[in-house]
mmCIF file of C-alpha atoms in Angstrom:
data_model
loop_
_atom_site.group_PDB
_atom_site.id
_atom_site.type_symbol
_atom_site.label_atom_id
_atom_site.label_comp_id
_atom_site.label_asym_id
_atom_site.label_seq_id
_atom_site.Cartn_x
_atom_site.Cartn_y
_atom_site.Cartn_z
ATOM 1 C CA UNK T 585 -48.982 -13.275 39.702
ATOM 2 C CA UNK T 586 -51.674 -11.205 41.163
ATOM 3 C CA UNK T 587 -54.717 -10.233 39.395
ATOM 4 C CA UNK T 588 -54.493 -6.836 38.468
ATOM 5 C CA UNK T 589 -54.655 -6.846 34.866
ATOM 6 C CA UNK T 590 -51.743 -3.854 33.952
ATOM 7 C CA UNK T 591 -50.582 -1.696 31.220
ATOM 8 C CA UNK T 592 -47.523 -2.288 30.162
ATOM 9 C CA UNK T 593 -45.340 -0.938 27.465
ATOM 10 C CA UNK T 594 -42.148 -2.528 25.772
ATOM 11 C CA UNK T 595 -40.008 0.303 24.443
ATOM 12 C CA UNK T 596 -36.526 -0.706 22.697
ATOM 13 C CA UNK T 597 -34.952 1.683 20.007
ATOM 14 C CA UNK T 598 -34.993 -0.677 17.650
ATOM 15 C CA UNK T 599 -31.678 0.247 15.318
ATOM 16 C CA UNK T 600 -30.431 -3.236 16.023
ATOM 17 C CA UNK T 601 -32.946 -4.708 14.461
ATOM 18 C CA UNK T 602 -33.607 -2.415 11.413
ATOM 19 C CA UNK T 603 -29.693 -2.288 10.653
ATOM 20 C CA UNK T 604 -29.474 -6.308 10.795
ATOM 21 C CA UNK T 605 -26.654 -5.984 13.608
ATOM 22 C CA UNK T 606 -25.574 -8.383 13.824
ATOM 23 C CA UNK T 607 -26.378 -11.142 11.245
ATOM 24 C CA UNK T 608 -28.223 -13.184 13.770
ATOM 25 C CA UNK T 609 -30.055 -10.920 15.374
ATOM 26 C CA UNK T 610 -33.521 -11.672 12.547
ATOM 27 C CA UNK T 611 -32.914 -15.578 13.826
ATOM 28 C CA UNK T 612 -32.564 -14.413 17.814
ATOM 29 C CA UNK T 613 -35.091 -11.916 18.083
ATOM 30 C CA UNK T 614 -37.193 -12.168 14.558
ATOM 31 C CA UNK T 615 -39.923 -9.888 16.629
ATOM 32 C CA UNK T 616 -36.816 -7.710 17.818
ATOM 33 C CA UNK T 617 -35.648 -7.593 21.277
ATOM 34 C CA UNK T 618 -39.140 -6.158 22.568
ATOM 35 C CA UNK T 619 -41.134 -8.416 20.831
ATOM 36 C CA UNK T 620 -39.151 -11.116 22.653
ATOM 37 C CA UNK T 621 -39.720 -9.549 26.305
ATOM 38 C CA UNK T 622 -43.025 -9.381 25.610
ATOM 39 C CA UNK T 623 -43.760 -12.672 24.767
ATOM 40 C CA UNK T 624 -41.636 -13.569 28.368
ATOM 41 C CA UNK T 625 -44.085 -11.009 30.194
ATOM 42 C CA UNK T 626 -47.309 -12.669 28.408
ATOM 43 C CA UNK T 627 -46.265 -16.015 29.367
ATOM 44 C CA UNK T 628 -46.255 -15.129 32.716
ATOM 45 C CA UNK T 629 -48.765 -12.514 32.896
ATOM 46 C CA UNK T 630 -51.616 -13.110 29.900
ATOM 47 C CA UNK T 631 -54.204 -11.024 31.335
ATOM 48 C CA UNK T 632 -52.690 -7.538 31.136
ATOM 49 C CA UNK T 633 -52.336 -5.414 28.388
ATOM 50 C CA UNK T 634 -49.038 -5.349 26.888
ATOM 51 C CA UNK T 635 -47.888 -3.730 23.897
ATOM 52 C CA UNK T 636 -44.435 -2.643 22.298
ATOM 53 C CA UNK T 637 -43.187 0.793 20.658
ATOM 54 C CA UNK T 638 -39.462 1.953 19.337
ATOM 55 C CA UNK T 639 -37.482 5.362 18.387
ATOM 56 C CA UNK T 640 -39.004 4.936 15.020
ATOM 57 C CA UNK T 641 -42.634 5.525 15.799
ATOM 58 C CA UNK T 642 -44.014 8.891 16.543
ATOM 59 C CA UNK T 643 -43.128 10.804 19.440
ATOM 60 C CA UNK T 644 -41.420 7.372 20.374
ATOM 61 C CA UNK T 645 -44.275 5.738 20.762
ATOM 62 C CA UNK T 646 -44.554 7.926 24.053
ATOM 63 C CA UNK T 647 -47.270 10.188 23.561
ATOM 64 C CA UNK T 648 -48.873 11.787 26.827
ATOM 65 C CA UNK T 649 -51.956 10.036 26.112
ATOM 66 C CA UNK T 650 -50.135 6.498 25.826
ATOM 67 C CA UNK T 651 -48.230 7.027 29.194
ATOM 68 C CA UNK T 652 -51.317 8.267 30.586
ATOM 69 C CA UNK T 653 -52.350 4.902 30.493
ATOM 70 C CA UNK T 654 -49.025 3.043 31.196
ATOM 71 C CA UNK T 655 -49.015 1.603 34.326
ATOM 72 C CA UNK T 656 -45.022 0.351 33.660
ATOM 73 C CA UNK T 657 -42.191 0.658 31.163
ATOM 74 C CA UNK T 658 -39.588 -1.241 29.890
ATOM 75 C CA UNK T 659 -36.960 0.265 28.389
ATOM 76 C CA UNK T 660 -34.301 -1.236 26.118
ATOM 77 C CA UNK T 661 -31.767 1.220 24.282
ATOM 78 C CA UNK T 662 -27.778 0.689 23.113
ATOM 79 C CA UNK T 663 -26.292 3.003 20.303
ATOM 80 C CA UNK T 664 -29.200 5.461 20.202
ATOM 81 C CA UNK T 665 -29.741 6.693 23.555
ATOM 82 C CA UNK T 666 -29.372 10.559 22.205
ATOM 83 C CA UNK T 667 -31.276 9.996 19.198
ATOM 84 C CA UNK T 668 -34.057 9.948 22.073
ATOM 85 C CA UNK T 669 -36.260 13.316 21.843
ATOM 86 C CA UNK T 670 -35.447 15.403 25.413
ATOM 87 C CA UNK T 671 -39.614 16.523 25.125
ATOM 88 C CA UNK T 672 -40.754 12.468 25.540
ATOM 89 C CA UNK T 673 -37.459 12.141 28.267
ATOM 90 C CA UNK T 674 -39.299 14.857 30.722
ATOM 91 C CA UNK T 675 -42.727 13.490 29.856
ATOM 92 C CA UNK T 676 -41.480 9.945 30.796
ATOM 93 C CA UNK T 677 -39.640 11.211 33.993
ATOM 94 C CA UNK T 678 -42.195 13.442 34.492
ATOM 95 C CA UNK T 679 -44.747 10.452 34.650
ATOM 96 C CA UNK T 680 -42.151 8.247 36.287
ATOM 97 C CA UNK T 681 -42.356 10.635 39.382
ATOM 98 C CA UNK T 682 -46.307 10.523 39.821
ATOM 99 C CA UNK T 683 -46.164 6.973 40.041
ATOM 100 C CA UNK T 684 -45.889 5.302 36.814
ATOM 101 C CA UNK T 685 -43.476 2.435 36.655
ATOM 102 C CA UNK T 686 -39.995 1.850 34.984
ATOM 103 C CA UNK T 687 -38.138 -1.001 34.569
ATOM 104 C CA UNK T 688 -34.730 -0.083 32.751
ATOM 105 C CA UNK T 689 -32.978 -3.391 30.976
ATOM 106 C CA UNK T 690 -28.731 -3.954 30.153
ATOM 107 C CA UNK T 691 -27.507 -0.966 28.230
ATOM 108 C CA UNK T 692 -30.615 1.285 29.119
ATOM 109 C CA UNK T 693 -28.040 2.447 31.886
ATOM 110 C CA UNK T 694 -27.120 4.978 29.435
ATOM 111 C CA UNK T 695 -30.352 5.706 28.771
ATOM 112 C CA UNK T 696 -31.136 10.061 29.065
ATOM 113 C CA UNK T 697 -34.356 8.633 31.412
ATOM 114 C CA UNK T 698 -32.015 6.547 33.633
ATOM 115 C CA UNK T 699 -29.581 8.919 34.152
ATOM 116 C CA UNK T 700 -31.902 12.245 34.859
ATOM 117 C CA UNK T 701 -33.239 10.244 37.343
ATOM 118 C CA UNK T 702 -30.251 8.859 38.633
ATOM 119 C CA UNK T 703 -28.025 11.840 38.628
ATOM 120 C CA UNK T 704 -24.703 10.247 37.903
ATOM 121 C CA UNK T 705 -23.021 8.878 34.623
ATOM 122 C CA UNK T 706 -24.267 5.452 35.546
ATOM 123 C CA UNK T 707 -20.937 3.814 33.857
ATOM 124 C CA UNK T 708 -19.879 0.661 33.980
ATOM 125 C CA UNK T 709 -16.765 -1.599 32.886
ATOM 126 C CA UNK T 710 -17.525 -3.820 29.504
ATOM 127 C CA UNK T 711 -16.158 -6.549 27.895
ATOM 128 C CA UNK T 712 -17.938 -8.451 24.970
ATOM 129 C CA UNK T 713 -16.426 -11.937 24.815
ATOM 130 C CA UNK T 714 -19.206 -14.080 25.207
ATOM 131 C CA UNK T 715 -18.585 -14.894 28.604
ATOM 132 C CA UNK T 716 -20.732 -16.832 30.911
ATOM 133 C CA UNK T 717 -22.491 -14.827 33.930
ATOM 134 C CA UNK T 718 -23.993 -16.404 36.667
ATOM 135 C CA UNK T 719 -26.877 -14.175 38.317
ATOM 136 C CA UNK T 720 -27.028 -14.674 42.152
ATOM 137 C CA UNK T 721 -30.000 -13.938 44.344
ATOM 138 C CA UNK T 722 -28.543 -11.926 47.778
ATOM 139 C CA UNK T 723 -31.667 -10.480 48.867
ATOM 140 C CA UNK T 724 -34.121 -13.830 48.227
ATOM 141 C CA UNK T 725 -36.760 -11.828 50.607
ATOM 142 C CA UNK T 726 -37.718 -9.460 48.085
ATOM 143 C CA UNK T 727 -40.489 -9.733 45.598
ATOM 144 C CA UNK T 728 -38.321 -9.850 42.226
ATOM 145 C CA UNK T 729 -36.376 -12.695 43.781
ATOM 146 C CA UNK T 730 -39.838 -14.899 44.321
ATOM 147 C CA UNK T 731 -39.271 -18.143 42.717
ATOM 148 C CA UNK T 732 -35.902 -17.219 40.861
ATOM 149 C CA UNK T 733 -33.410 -19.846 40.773
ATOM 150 C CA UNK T 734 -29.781 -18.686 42.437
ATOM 151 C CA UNK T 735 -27.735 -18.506 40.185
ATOM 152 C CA UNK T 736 -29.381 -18.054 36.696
ATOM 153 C CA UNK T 737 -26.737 -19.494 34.692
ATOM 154 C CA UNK T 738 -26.309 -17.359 31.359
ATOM 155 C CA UNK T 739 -23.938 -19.487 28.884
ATOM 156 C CA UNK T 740 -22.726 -16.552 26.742
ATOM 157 C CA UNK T 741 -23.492 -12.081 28.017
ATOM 158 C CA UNK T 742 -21.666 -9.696 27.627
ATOM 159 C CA UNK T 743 -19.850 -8.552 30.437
ATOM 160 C CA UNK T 744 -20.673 -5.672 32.911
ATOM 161 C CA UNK T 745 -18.090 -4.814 35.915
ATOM 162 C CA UNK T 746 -18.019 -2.504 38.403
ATOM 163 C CA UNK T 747 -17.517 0.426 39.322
ATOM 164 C CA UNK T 748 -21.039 1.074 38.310
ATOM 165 C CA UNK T 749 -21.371 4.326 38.753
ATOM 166 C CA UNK T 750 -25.020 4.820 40.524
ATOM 167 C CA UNK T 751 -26.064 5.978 43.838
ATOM 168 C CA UNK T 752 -26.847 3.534 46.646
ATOM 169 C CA UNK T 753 -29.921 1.415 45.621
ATOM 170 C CA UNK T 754 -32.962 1.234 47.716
ATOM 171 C CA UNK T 755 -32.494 -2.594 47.352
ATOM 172 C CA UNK T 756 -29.677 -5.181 46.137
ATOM 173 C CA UNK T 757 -31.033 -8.545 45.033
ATOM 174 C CA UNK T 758 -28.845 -9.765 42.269
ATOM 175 C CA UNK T 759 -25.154 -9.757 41.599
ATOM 176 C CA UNK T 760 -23.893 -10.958 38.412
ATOM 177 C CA UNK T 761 -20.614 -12.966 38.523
ATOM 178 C CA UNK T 762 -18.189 -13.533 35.170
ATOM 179 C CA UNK T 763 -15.699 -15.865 34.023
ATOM 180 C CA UNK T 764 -13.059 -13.235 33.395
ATOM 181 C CA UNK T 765 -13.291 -12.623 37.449
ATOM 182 C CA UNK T 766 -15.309 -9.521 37.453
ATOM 183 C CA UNK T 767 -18.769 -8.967 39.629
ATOM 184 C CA UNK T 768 -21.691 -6.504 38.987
ATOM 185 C CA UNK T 769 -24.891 -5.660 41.004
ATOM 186 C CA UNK T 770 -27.065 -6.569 38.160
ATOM 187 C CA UNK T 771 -30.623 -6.899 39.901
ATOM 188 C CA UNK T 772 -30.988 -2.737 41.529
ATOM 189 C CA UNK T 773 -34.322 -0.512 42.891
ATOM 190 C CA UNK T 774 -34.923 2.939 43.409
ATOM 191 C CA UNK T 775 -37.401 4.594 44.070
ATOM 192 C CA UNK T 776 -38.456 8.759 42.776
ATOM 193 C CA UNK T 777 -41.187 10.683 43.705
ATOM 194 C CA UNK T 778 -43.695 8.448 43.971
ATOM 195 C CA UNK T 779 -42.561 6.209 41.343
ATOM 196 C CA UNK T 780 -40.243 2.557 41.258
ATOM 197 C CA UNK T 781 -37.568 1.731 39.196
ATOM 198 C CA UNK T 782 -35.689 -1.775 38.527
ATOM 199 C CA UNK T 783 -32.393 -2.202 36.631
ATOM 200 C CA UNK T 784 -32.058 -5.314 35.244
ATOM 201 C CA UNK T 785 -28.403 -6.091 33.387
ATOM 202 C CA UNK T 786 -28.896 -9.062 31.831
ATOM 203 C CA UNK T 787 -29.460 -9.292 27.728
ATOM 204 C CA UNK T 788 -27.871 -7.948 24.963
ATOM 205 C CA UNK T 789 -28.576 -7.849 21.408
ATOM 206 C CA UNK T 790 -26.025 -10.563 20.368
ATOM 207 C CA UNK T 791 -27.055 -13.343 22.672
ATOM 208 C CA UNK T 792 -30.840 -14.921 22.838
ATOM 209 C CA UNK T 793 -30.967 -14.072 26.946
ATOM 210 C CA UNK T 794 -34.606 -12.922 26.655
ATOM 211 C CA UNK T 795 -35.794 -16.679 25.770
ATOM 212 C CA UNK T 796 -34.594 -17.830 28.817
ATOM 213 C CA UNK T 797 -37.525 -18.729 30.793
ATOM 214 C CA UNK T 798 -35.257 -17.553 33.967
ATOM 215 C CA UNK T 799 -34.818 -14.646 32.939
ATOM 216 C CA UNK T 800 -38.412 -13.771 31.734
ATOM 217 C CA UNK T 801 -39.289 -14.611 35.379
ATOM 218 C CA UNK T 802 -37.135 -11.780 36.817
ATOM 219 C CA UNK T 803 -38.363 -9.100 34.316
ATOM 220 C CA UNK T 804 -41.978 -10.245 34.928
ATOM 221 C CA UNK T 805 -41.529 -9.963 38.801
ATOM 222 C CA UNK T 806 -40.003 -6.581 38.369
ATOM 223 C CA UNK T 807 -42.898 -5.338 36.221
ATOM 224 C CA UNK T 808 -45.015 -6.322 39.398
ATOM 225 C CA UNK T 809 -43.515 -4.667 41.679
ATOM 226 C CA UNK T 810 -42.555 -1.481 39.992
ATOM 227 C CA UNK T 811 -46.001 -1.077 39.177
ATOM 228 C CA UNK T 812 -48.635 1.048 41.235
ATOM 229 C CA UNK T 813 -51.683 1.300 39.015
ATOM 230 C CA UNK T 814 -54.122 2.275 42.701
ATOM 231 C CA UNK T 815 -51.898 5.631 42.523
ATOM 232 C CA UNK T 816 -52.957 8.481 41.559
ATOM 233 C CA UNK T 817 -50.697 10.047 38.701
ATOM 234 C CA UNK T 818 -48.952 13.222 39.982
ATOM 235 C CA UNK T 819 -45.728 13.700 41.355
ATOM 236 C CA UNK T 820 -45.338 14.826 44.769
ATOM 237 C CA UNK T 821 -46.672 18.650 45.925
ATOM 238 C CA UNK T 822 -44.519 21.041 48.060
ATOM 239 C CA UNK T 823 -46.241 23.350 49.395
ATOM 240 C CA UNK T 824 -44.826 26.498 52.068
ATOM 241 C CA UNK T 825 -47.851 26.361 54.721
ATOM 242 C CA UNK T 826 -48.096 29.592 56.951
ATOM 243 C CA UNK T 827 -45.967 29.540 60.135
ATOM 244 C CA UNK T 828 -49.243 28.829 62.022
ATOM 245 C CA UNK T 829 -50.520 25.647 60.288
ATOM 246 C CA UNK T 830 -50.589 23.411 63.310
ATOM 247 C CA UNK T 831 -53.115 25.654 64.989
#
């Protein structure tokens, strides 16, 4: 990892947790879901500042003075996504496209940040059987792929299929294969204004995928390379020069 020591910030709704859905979630993820992808990040990254907030907290945890300071953010949502306040979605996107960082995770495709930014439905196919998925590397030349294993073998996910409904990524490097036959490009970047973006599919709240080491390793190289903290926070300036600006 380099040595930049970043600010990152875990953000997952939380209603999983605080509803006890399911039953096994308190034995999975007894810190909740981004207590666990926290813990991944810190094992790989100790030095930086990383810290966790949900739907419950104030403004979301999201408050211009916190992003201020975020250099990346990880978002984790599922049945909540409009229980999100539209006020912290602009500030987010709004600090998204000067430069901050975002690195969206499984069903934060659905998420109101993810798909302002996207501009499509970003839908998917589902199943929920417990299937296995297999997550293979097809662009091993990019950063996120550094020192990831191909495939990352996932005993029991839920399934995502396409059509996934997104616009042309800036970069493939993972697709996700399933025992029921289906495929999924699981591992996506964009990029807006000046900021990065990484969709990551795999891990859902009824399977422990976050405590595989694997796993942890893809998230952490994402949070590397969406983040920017050198640029200055301000989205890009259009400006209508006179007809005479070249002189």
């Amino acid at each position: 990892m380099s040595d930049t020591k970043l600010k990152i910030v875990v953000w997952n709704e939380g209603v999983h947790e605080a509803r006890n859905e399911p039953a096994t979630i308190g034995e999975m993820y007894p810190e909740g879901i981004h207590g666990a992808i926290a813990a991944g990040l810190r094992g790989f990254d100790p030095d930086s500042e990383i810290t966790t907030a949900t739907l419950a907290d104030p403004e979301h945890g999201l408050s211009e003075e916190v992003l201020a300071q975020t250099d990346v953010l990880l978002w984790w949502g599922h049945i909540a996504h409009e229980e999100v306040a539209d006020e912290v979605v602009e500030r987010v996107q709004r600090h998204v496209l000067g430069g901050m960082g975002l690195v969206v995770l499984h069903s934060g495709h659905f998420a109101k940040i993810f798909t302002r930014l996207l501009g499509t439905t970003c839908s998917l196919k589902w199943r929920n059987e417990g299937e296995r998925e297999l997550v293979w590397t097809v662009k091993p030349s990019h950063p996120i792929a550094a020192g990831v294993e191909s495939p990352i073998v996932i005993p029991q996910q839920e399934m995502y299929g396409e059509l996934f409904d997104i616009p042309e990524p800036d970069d493939l490097i993972f697709i996700s294969s399933f025992a029921g036959g289906e495929v999924f490009r699981s591992g996506v970047t964009f990029s807006r204004g000046k900021g990065r973006i990484f969709y990551f599919s795999p891990g859902d709240q009824e399977y422990p995928v976050y405590h595989q080491p694997q796993i942890q390793k893809v998230i952490a190289n994402g949070v590397r390379w969406v983040a920017q903290p050198g640029v200055f926070r301000e989205a890009p300036e259009v400006s209508n020069p006179s007809r005479d600006w070249f002189a």
